[in-house]
Backbone atoms as SQL, in Angstrom:
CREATE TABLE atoms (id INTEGER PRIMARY KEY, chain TEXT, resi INTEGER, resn TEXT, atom TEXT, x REAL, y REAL, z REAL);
INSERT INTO atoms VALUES
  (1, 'A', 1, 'UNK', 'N', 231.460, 1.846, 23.428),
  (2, 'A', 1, 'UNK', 'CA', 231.076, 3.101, 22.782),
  (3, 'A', 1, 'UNK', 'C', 231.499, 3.058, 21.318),
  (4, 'A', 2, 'UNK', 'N', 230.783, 3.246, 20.560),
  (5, 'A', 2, 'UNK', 'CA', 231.177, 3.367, 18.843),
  (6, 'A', 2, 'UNK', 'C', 231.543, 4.970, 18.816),
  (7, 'A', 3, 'UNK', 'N', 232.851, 4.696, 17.767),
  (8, 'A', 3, 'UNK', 'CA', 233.577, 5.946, 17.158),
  (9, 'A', 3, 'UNK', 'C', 232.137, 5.923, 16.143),
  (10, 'A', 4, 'UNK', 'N', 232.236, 7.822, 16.383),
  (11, 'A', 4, 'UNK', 'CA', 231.628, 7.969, 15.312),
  (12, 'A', 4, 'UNK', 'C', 232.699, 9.359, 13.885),
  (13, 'A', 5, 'UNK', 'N', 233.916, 8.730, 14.360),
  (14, 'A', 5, 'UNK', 'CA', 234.562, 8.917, 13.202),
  (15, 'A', 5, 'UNK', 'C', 234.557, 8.700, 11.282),
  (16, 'A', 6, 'UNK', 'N', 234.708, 9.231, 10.655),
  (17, 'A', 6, 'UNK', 'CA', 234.379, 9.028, 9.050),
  (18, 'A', 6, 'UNK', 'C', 235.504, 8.844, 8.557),
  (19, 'A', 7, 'UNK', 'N', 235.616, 7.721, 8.158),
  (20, 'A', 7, 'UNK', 'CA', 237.060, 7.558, 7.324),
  (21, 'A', 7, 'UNK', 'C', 236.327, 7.547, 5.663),
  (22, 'A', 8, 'UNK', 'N', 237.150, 8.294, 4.844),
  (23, 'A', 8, 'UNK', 'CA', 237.247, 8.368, 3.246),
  (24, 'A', 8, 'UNK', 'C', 238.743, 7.112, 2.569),
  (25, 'A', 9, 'UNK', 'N', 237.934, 6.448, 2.047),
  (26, 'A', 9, 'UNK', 'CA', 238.724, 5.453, 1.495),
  (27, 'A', 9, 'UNK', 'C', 239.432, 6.056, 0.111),
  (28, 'A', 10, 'UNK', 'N', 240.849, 5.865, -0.450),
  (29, 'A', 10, 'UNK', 'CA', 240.582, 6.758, -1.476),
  (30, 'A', 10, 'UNK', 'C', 240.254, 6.130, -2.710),
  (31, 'A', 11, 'UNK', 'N', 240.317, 6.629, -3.717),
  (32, 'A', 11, 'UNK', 'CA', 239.663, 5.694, -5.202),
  (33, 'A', 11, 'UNK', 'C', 240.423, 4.423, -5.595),
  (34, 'A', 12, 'UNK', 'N', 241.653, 4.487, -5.099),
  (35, 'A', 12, 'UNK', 'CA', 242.624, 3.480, -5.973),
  (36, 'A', 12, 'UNK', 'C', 242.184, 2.489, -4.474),
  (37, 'A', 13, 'UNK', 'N', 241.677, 2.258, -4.016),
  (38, 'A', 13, 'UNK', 'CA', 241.245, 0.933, -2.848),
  (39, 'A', 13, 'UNK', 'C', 239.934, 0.855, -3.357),
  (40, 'A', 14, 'UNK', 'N', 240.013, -0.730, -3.912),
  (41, 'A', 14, 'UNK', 'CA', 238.155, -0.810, -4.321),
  (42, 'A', 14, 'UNK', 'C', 237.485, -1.401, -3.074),
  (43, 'A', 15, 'UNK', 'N', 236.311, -0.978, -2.682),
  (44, 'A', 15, 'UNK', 'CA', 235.772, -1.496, -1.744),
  (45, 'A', 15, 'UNK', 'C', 235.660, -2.848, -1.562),
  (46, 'A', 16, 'UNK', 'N', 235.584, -3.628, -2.464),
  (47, 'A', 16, 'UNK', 'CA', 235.575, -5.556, -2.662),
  (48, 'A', 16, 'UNK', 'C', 236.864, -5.869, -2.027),
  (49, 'A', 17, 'UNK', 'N', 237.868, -4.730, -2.498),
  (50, 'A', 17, 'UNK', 'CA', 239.012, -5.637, -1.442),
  (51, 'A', 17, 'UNK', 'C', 239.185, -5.845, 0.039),
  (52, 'A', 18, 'UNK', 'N', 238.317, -4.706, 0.671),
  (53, 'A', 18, 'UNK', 'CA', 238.087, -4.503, 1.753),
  (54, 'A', 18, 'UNK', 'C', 237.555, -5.534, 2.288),
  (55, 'A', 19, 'UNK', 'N', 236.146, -5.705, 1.701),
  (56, 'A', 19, 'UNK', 'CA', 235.195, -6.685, 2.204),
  (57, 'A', 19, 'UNK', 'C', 235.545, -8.010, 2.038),
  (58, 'A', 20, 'UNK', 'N', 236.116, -8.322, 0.861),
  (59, 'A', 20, 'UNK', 'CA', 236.929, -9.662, 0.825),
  (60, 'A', 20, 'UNK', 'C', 237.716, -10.246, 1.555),
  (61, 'A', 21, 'UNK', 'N', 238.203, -9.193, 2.182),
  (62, 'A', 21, 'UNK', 'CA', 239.882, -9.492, 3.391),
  (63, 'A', 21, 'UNK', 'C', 238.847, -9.415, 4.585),
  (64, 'A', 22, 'UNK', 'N', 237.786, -9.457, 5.004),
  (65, 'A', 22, 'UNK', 'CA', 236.864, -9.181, 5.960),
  (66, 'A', 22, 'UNK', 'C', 237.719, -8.175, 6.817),
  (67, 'A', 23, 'UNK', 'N', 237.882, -7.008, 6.292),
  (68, 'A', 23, 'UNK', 'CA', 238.590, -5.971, 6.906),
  (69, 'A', 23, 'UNK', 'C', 237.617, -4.723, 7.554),
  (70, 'A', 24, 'UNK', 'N', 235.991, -4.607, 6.287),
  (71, 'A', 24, 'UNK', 'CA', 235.281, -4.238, 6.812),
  (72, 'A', 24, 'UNK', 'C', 233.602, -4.949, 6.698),
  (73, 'A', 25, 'UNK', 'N', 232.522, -4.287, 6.880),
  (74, 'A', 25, 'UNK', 'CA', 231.236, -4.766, 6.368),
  (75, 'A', 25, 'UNK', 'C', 230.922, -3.639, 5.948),
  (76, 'A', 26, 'UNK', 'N', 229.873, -3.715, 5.170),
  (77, 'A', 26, 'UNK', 'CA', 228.981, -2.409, 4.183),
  (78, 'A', 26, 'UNK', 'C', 228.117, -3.226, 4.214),
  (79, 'A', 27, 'UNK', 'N', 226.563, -1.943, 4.764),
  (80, 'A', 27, 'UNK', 'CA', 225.513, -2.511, 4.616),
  (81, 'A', 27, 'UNK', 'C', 224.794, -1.306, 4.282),
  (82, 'A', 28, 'UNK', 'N', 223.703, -1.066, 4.001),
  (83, 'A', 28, 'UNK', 'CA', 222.818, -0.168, 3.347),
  (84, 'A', 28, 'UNK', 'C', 221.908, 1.138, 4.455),
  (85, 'A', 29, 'UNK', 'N', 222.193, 2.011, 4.163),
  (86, 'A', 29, 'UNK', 'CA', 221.855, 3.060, 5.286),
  (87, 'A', 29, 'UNK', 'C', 220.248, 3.120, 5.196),
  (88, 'A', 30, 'UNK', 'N', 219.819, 2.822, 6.657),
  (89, 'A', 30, 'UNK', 'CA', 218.038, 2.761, 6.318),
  (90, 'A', 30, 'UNK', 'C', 217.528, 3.718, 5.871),
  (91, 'A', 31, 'UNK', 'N', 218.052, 4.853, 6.067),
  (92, 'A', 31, 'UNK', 'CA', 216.616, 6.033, 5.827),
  (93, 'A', 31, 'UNK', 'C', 217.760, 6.745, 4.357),
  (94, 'A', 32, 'UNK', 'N', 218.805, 6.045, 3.763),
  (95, 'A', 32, 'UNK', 'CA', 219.749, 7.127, 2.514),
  (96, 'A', 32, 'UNK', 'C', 220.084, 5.658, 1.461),
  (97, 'A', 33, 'UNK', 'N', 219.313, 5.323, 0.516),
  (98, 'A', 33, 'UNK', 'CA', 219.821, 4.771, -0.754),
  (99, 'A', 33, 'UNK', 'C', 220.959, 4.701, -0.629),
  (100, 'A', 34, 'UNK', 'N', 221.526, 6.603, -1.288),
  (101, 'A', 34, 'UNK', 'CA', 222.037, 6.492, -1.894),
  (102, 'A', 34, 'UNK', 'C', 223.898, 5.945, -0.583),
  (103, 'A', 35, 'UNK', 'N', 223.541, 6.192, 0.387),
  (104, 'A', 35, 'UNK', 'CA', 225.006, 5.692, 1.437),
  (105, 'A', 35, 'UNK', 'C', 224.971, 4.346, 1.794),
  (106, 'A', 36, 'UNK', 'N', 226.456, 4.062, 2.698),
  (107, 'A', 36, 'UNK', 'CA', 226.542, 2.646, 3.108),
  (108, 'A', 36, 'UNK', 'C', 227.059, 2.930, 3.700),
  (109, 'A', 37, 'UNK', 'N', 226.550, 2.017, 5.314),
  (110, 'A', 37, 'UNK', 'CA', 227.444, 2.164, 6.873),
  (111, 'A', 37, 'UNK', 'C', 228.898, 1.162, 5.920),
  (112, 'A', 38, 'UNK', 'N', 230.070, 1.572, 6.458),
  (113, 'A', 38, 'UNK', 'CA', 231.076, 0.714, 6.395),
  (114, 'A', 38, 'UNK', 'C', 231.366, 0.535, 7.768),
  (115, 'A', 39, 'UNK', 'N', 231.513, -0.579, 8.644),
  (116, 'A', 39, 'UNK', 'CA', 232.026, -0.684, 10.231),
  (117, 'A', 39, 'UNK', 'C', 233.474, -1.738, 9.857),
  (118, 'A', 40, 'UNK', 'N', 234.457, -1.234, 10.381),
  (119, 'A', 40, 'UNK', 'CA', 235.687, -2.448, 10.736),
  (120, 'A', 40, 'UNK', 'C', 235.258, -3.938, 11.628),
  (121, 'A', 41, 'UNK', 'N', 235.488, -4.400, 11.145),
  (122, 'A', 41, 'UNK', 'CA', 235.513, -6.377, 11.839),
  (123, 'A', 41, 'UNK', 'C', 236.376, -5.811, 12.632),
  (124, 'A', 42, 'UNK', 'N', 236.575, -7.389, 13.374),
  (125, 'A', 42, 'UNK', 'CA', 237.325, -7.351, 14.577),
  (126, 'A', 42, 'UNK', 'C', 238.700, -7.360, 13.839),
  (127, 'A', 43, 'UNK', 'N', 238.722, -8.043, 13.030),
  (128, 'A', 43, 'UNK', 'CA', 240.216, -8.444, 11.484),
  (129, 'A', 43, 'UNK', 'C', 240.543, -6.764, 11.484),
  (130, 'A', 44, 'UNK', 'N', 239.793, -6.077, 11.010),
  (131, 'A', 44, 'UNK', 'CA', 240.072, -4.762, 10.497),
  (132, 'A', 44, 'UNK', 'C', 240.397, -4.099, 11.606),
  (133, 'A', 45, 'UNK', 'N', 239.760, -3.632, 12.965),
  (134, 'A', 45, 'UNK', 'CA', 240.594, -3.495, 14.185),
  (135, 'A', 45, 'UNK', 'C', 241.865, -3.570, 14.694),
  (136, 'A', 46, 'UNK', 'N', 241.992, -5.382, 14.405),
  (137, 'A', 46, 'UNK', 'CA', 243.241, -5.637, 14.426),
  (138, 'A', 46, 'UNK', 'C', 244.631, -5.397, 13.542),
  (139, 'A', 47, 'UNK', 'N', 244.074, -5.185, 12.307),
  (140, 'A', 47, 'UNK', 'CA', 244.971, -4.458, 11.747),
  (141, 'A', 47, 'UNK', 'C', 245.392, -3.272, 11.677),
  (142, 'A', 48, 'UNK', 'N', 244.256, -2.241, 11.936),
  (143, 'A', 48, 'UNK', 'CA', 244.153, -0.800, 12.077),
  (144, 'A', 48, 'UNK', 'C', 245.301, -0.567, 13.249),
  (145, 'A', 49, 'UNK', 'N', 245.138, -1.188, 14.403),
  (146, 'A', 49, 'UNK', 'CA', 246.204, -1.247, 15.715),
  (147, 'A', 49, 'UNK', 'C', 247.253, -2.007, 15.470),
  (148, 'A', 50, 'UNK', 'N', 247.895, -2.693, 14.259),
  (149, 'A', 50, 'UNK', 'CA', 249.215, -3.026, 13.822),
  (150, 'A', 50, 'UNK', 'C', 249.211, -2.078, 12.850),
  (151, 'A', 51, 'UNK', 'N', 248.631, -1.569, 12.126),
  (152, 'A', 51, 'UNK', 'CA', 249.444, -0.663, 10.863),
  (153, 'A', 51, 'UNK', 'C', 249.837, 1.167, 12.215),
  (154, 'A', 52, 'UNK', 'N', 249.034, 1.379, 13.171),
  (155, 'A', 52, 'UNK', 'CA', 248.945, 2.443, 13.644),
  (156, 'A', 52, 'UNK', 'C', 250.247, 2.512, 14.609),
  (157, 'A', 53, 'UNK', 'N', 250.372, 1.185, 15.231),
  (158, 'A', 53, 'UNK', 'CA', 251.308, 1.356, 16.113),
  (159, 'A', 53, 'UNK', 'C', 252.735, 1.181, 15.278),
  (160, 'A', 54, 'UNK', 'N', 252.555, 0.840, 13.657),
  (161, 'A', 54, 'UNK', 'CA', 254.255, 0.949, 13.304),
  (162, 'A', 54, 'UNK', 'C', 254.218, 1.893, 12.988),
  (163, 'A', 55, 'UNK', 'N', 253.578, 2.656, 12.817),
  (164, 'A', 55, 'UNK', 'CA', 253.573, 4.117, 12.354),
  (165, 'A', 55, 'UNK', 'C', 253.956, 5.297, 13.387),
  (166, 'A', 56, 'UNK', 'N', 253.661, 4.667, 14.925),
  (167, 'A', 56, 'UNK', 'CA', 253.919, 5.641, 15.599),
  (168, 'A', 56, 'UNK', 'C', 255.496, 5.487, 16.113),
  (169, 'A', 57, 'UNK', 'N', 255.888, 4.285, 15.875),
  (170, 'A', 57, 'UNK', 'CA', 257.093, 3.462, 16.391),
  (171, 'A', 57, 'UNK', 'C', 258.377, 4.345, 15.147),
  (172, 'A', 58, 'UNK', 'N', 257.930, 4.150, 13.351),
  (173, 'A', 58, 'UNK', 'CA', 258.571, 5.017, 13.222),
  (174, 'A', 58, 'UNK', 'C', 258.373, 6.751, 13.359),
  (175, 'A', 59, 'UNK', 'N', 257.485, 6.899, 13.463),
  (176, 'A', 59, 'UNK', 'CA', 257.777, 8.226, 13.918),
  (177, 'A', 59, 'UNK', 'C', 259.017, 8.761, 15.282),
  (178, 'A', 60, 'UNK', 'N', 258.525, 8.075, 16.155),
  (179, 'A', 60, 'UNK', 'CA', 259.377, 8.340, 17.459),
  (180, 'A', 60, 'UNK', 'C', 260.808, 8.234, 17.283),
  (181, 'A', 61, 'UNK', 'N', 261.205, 6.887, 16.066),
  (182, 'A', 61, 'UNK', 'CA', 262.219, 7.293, 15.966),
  (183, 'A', 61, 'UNK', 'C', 262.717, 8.246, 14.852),
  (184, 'A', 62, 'UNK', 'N', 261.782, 8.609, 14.140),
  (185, 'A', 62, 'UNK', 'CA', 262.219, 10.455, 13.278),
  (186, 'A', 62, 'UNK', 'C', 262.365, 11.426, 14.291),
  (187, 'A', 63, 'UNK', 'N', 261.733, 11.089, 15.525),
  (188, 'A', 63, 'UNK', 'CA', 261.778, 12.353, 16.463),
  (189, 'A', 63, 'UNK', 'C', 262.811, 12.044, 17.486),
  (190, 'A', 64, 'UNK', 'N', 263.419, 10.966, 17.091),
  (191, 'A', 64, 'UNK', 'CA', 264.558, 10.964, 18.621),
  (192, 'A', 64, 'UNK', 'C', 265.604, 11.453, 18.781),
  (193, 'A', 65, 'UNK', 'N', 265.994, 12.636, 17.550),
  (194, 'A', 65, 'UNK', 'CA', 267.136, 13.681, 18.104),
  (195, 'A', 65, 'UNK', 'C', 266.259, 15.029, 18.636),
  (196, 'A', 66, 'UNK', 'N', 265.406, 14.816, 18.752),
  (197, 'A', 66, 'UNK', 'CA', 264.781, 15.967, 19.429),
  (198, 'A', 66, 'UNK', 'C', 264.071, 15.915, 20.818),
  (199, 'A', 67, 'UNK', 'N', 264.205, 17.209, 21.229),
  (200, 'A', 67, 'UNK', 'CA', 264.150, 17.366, 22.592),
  (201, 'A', 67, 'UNK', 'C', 262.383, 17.536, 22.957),
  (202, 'A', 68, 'UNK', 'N', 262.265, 17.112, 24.225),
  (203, 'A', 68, 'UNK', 'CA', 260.982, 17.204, 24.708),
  (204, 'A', 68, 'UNK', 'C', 259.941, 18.214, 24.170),
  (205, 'A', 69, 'UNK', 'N', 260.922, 19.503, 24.622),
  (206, 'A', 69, 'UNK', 'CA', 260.192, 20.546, 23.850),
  (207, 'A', 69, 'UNK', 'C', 259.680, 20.678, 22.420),
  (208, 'A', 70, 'UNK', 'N', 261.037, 20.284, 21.809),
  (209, 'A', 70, 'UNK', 'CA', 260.933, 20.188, 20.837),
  (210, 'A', 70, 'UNK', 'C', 260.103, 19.498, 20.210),
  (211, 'A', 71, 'UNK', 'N', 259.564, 18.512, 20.501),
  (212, 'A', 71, 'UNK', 'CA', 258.613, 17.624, 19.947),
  (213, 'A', 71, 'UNK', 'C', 257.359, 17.939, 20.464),
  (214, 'A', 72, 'UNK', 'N', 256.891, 18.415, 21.378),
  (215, 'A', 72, 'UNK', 'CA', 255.894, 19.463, 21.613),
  (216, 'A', 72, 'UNK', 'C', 255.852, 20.640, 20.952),
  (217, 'A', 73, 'UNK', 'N', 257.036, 21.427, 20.595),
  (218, 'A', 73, 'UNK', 'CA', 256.592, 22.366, 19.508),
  (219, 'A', 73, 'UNK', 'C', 256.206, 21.555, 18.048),
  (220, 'A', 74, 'UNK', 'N', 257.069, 20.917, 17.484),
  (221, 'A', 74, 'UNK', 'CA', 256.936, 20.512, 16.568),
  (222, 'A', 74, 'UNK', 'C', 255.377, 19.866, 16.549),
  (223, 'A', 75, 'UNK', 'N', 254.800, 19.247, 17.325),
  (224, 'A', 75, 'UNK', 'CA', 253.302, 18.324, 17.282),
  (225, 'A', 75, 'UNK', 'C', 252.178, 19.618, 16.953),
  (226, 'A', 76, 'UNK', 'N', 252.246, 20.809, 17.503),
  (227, 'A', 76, 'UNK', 'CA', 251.583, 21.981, 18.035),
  (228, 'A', 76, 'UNK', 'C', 251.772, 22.588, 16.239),
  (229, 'A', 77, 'UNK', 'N', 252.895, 22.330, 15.355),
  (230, 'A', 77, 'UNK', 'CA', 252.962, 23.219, 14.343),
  (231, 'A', 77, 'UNK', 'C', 252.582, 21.885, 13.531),
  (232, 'A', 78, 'UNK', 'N', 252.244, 21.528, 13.298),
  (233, 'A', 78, 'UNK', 'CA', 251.963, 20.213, 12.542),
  (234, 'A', 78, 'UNK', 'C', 250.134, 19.722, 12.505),
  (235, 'A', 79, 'UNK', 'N', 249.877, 20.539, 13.629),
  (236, 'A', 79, 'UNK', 'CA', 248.527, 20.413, 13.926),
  (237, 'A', 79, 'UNK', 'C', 248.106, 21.281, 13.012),
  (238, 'A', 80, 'UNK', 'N', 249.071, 22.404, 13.525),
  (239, 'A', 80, 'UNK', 'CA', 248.269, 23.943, 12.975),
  (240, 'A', 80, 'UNK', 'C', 248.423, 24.008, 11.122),
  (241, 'A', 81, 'UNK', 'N', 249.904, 22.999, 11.010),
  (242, 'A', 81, 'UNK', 'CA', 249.751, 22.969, 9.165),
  (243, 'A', 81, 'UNK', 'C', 248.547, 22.005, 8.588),
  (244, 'A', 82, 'UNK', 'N', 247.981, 20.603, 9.318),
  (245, 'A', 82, 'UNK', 'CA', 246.414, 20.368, 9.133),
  (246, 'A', 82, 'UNK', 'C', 245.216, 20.982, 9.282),
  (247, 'A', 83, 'UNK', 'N', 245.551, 21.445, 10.450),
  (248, 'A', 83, 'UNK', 'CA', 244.435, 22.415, 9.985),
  (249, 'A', 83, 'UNK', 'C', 243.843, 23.696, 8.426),
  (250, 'A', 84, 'UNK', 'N', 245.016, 24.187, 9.095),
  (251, 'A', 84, 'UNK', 'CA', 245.128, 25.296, 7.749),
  (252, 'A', 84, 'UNK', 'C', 244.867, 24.661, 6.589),
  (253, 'A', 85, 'UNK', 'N', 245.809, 23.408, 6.224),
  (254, 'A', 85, 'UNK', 'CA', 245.852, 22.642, 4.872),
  (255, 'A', 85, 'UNK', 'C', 243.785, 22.319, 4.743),
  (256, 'A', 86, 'UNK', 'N', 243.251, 21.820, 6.152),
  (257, 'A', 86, 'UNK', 'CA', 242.230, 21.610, 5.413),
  (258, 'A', 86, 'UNK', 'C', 241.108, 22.848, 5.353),
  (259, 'A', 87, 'UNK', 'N', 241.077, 23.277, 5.644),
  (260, 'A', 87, 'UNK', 'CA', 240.709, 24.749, 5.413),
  (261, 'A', 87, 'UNK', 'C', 240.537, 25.400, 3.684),
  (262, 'A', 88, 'UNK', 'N', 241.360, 25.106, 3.101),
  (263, 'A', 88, 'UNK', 'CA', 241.983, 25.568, 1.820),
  (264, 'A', 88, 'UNK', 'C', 242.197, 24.372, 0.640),
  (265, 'A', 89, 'UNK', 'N', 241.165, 24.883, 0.164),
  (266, 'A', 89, 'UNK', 'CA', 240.481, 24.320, -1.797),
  (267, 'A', 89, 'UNK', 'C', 241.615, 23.916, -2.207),
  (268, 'A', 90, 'UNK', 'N', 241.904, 22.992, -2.807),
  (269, 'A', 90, 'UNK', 'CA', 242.943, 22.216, -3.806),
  (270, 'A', 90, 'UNK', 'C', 242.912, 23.401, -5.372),
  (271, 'A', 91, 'UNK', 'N', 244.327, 23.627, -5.147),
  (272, 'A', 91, 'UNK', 'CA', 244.098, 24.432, -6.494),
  (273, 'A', 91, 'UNK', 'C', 243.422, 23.713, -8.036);
């Protein structure tokens, strides 16, 4: 099954570095000029699932003086500050 998730790359990553590290492909959207499918390689996969899992590794341990609950409340208010945050125009 393909994610049909949208990732935004931000400006300071030029796309050549991407494609160079065969991290992703870009190819030309049939029916939109002006877009480009970007899909992850298998390379880019594999990295996506090493950069994701140290990320969750330190997290768990930012969260390991806290209690079960606690880290269920905390996940639940953290949601709700993304949300809100994206909701609301950059001053």
């Amino acid at each position: 099954m393909e994610s049909k998730q949208r990732v935004v790359v931000g400006a300071n990553v030029p796309r050549s570095w991407l494609t160079s590290r065969g991290v992703v492909t870009r190819e030309a959207h049939p029916r939109d000029r002006r877009a480009r499918i970007v899909r992850l390689t298998a390379a880019g996969k594999e990295q996506a699932a090493k950069t994701f899992a140290g990320h969750k590794a330190a997290m768990d341990l930012a969260a390991s003086g806290l209690s079960k609950t606690e880290r269920a409340t905390l996940i639940e208010l953290l949601k709700k500050l993304g949300t809100s945050a994206g909701t609301r125009a950059a001053p």
